[in-house]
Coordinates of C-alpha atoms in Angstrom, one line a residue:
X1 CA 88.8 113.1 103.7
X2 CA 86.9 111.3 100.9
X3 CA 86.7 107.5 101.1
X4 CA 87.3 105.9 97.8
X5 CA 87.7 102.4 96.9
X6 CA 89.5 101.6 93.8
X7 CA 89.5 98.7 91.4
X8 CA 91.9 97.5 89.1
X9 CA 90.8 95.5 86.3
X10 CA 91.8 94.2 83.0
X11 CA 93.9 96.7 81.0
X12 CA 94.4 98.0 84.6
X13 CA 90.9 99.9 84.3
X14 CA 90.4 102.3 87.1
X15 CA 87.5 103.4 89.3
X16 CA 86.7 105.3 92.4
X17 CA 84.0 106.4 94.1
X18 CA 82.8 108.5 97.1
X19 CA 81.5 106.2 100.2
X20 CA 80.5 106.4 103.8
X21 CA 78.7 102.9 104.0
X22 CA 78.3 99.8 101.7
X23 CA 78.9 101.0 97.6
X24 CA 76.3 101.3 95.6
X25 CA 77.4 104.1 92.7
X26 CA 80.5 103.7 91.3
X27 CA 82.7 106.7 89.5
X28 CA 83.5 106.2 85.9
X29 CA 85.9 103.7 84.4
X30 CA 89.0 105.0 83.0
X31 CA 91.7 102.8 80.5
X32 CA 95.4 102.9 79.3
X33 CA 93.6 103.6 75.9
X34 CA 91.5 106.6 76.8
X35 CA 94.8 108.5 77.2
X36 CA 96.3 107.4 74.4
X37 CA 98.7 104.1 75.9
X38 CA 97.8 100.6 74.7
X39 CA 98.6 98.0 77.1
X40 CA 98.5 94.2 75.9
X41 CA 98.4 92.0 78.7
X42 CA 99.7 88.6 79.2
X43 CA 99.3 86.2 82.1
X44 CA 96.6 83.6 82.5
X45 CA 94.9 82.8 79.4
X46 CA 91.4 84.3 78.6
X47 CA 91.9 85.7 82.1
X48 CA 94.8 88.2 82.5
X49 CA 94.0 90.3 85.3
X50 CA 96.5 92.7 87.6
X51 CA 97.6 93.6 90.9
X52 CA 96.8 96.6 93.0
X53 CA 97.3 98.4 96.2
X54 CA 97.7 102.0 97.3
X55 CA 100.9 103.2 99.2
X56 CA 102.4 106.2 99.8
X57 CA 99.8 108.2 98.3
X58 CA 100.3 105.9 94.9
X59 CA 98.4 103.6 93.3
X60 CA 100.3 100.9 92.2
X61 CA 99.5 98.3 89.5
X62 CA 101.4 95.2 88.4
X63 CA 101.1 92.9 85.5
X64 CA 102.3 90.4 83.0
X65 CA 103.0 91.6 79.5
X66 CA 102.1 90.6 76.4
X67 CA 105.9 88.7 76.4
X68 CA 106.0 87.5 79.7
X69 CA 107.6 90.6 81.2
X70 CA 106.2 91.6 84.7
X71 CA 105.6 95.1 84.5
X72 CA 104.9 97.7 87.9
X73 CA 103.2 101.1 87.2
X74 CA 101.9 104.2 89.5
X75 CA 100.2 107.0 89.9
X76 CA 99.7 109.9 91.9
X77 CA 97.8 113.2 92.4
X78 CA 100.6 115.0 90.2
X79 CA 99.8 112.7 87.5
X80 CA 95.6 112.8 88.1
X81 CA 96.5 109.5 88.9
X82 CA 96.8 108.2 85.2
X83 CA 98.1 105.2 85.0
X84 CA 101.6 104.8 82.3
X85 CA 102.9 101.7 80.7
X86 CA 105.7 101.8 84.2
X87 CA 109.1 100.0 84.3
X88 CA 110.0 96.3 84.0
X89 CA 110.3 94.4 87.1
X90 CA 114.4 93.0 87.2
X91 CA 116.8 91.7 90.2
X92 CA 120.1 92.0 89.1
X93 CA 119.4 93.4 85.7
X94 CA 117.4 90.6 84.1
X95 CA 113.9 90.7 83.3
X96 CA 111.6 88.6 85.4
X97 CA 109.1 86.0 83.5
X98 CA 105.6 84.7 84.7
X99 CA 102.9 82.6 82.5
X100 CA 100.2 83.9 84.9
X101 CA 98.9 86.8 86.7
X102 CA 100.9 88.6 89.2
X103 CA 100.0 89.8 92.9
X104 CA 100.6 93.1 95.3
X105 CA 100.1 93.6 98.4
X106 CA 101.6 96.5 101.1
X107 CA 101.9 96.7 105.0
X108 CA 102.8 99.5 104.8
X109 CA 106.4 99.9 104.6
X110 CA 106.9 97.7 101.5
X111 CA 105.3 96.8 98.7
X112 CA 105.6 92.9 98.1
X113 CA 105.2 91.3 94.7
X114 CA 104.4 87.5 93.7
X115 CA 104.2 85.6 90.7
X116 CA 104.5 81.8 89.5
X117 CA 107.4 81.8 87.1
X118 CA 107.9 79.3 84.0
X119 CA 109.0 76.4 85.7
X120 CA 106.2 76.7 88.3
X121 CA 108.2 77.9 91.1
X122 CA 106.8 81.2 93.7
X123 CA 108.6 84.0 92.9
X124 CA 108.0 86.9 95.8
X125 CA 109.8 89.8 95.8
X126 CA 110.0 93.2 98.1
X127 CA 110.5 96.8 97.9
X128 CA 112.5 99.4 99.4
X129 CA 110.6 100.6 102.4
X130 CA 108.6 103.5 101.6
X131 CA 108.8 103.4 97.8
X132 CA 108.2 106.1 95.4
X133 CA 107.3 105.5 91.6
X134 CA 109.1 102.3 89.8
X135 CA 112.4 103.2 89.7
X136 CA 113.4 101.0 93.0
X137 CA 115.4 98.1 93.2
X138 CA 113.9 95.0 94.5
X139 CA 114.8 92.1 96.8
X140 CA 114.1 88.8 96.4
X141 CA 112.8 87.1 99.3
X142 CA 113.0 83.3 97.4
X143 CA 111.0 81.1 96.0
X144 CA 108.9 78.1 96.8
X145 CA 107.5 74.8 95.5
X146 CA 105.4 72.0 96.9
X147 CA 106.7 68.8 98.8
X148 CA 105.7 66.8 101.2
X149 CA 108.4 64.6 103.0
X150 CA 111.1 64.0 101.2
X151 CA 109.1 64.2 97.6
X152 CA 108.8 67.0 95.4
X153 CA 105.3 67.3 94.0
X154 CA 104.2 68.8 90.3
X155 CA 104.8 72.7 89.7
X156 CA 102.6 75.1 90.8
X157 CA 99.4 76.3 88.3
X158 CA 97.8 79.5 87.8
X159 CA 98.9 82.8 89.9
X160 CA 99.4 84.2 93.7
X161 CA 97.6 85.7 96.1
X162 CA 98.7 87.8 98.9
X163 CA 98.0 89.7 102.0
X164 CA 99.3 91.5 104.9
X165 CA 97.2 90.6 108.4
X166 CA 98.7 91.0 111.9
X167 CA 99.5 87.5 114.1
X168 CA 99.9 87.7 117.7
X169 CA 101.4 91.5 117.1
X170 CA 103.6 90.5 114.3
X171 CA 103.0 91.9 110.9
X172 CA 102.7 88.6 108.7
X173 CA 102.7 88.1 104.9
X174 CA 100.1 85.4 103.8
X175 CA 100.7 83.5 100.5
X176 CA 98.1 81.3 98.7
X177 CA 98.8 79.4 95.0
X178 CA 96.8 76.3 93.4
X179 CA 99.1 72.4 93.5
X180 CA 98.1 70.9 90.4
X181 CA 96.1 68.8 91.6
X182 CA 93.6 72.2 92.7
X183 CA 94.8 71.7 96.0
X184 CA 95.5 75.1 98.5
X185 CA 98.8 76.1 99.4
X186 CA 98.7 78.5 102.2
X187 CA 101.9 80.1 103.2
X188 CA 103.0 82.4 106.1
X189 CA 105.9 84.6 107.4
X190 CA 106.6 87.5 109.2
X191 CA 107.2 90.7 107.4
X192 CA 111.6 91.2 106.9
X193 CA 112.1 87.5 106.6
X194 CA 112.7 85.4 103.9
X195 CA 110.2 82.6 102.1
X196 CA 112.4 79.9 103.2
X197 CA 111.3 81.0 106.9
X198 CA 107.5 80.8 106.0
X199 CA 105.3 77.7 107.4
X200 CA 102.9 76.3 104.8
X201 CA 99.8 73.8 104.6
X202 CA 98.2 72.2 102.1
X203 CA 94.5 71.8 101.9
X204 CA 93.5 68.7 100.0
X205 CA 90.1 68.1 97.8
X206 CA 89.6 71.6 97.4
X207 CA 89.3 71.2 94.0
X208 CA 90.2 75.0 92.8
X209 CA 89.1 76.2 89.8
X210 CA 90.6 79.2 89.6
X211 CA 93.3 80.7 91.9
X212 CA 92.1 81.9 94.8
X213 CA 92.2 85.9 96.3
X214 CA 92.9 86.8 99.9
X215 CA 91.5 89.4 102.2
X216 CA 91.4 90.6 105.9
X217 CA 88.7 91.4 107.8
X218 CA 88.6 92.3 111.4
X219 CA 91.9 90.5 111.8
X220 CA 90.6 87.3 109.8
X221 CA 92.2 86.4 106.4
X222 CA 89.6 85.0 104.1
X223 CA 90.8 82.6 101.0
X224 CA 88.0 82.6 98.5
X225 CA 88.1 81.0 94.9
X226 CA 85.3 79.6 92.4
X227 CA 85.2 75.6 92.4
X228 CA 86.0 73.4 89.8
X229 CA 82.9 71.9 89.5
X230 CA 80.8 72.8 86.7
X231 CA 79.0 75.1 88.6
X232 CA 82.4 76.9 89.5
X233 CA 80.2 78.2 92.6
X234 CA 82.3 80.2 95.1
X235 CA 83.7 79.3 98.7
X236 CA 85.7 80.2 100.6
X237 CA 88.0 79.4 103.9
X238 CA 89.3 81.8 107.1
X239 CA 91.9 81.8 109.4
X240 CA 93.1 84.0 112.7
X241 CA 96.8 82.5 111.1
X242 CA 96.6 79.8 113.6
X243 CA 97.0 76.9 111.1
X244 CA 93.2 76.2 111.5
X245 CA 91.2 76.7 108.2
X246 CA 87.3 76.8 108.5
X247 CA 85.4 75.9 105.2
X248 CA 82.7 78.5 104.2
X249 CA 79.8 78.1 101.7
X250 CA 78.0 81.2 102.5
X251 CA 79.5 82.8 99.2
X252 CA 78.0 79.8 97.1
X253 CA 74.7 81.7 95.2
X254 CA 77.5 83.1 93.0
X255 CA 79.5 81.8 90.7
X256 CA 82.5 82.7 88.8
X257 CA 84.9 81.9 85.7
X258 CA 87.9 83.9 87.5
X259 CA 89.4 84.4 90.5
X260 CA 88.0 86.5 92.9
X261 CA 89.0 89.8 94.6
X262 CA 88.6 90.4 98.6
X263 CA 88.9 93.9 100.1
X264 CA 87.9 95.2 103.8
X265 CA 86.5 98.9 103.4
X266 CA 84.8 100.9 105.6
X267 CA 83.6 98.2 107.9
X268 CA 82.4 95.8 105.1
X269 CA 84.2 92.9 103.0
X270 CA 83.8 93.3 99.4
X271 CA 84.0 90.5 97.2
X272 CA 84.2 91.3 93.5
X273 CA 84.4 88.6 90.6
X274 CA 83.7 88.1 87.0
X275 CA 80.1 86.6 85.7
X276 CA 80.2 82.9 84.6
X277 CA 79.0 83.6 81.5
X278 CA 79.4 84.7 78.2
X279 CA 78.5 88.6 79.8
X280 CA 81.7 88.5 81.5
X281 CA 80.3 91.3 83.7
X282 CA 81.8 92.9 86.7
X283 CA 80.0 91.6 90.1
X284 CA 80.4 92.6 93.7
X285 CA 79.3 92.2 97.1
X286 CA 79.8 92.5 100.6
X287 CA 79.7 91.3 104.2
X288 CA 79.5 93.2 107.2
X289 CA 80.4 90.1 109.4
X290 CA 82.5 87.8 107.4
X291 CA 79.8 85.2 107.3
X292 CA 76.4 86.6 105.8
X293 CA 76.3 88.6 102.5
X294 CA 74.7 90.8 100.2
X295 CA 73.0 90.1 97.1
X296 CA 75.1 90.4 94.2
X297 CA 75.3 93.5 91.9
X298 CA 76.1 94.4 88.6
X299 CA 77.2 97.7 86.9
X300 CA 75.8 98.8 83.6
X301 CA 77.9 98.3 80.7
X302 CA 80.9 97.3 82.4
X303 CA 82.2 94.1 81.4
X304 CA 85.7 92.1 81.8
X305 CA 88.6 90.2 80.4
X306 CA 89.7 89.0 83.5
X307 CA 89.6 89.5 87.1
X308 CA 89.1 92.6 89.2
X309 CA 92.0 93.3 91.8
X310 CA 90.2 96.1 94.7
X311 CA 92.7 98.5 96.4
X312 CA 91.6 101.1 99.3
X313 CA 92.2 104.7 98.1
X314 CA 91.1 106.2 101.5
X315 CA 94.4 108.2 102.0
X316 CA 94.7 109.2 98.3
X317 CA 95.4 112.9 98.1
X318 CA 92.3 114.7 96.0

């Protein structure tokens, strides 16, 4: 079985390659326009950027249209895995609206969605378990937004993140977003309840610049984002899901005007992100112990308009 890694990027750009050990060549990049669709994304300004994940031997893509829409697409061997506009995401027949980027992430079973709507509220919704295509019929697991005490705070800024990591046997979905005052909301719950059942914290005088991307690693979820500081330098924080976050700097001889993108493959943690420059190119590196990491690297030619969002194609069919 081939192992590929696959990255979703702006206009939901695709890319694979073959890889036994940390990636170095990467296969060729491949756009809704090359086949003849044109995609116009919405979501966070100067920065609109996707979800991914593979399941079921699909990879799936989410975003935010032009209008506000949030869209889901797939593709699969039968297809040559080219990626169509998809279907609009609903509950209960009306269209679902987000200002920012939206966010996958799979166990599995399900597929789980999450986005910031209009009025600043989380938004995460599920699948049917063991989707096919984007024909399904989601479920909405409710929506959150901050307070402490008895005191609602301010809305909720910029997008989601999510992951899937296993705590203390349970499957557990992990939820990050930004408090406007660039604070870290981290949320948990276990996979088939609902978001009123999830525990959060809030991290203060973290001082996000952009919102932050989620990973697992050996059975540790990493939260990584790019300060607010004018160096917009990147950090990040772990957890075993114990409610203890440590604070990381290792990741801090990069920088980065986006969010960035977290993936465990093959026994490494990849971290991919966009320049913080006027290049806009697409970065990556890895870790193979969480802690001390690669020098950064560039591909040729390749530049973005947003984020990256990493998926592991290991059990696509080829």
């Amino acid at each position: 079985m081939k192992k590929l890694l696959v990255a979703g990027i702006f206009g939901a750009l695709t890319l694979s390659l073959n890889a036994s050990a940390q990636v170095y060549n990467w296969g060729p990049f491949t756009s809704f326009s090359q086949s003849g669709t044109q995609v116009h994304l919405g979501g966070t300004s100067a920065r609109q950027g996707v979800g991914a994940v593979v399941l079921n031997n699909q990879f799936y893509v989410s975003y935010t249209n032009s209008d506000g829409t949030i869209w889901l697409t797939s593709s699969a061997y039968s297809s040559g895995y080219s990626l169509s506009p998809g279907n609009e995401v609903s509950i209960n027949g009306a269209a679902e609206y987000t200002d920012n980027n939206t966010a996958l992430a799979t166990d599995g079973t399900y597929l789980f969605l999450a986005f910031i709507d209009p009025y600043g509220e989380l938004q995460v919704f599920q699948s049917p378990a063991n989707p096919f295509g984007t024909t399904f019929t989601w479920t909405g697991l409710g929506n959150f937004e901050p307070t402490i005490g008895c005191c609602q705070l301010s809305p909720l800024i910029y997008s989601p993140s999510l992951a899937v990591m296993n705590v203390n046997g349970t499957s557990t979905l992990f939820i990050s977003a930004t408090g406007s005052d660039r604070s870290l909301w981290l949320g948990q719950m276990p996979v088939g309840l609902g978001l009123q059942q999830a525990s959060w914290s809030n991290t203060a005088n973290t001082n996000i610049g952009m919102s932050p991307g989620l990973g697992v690693f050996n059975n540790v979820l990493y939260i990584a984002f790019p300060t607010n500081a004018n160096s917009h330098d990147l950090y990040y924080y772990t957890t075993t899901g114990n409610g203890v976050l440590t604070y990381h700097t290792s990741a801090a001889g990069d920088s980065s005007s986006t969010s960035p993108s977290l993936l465990a493959f093959q026994g490494y943690l990849y971290m991919a992100f966009r320049t913080n420059d006027g290049d806009h190119k697409f970065i990556y590196k890895w870790s193979s112990d969480g802690n001390n990491w690669s020098s950064s690297r560039s591909i040729s030619g390749v530049t973005m308009g947003g984020p990256p969002a990493l998926a592991d194609g290991t059990n696509l069919q080829l």
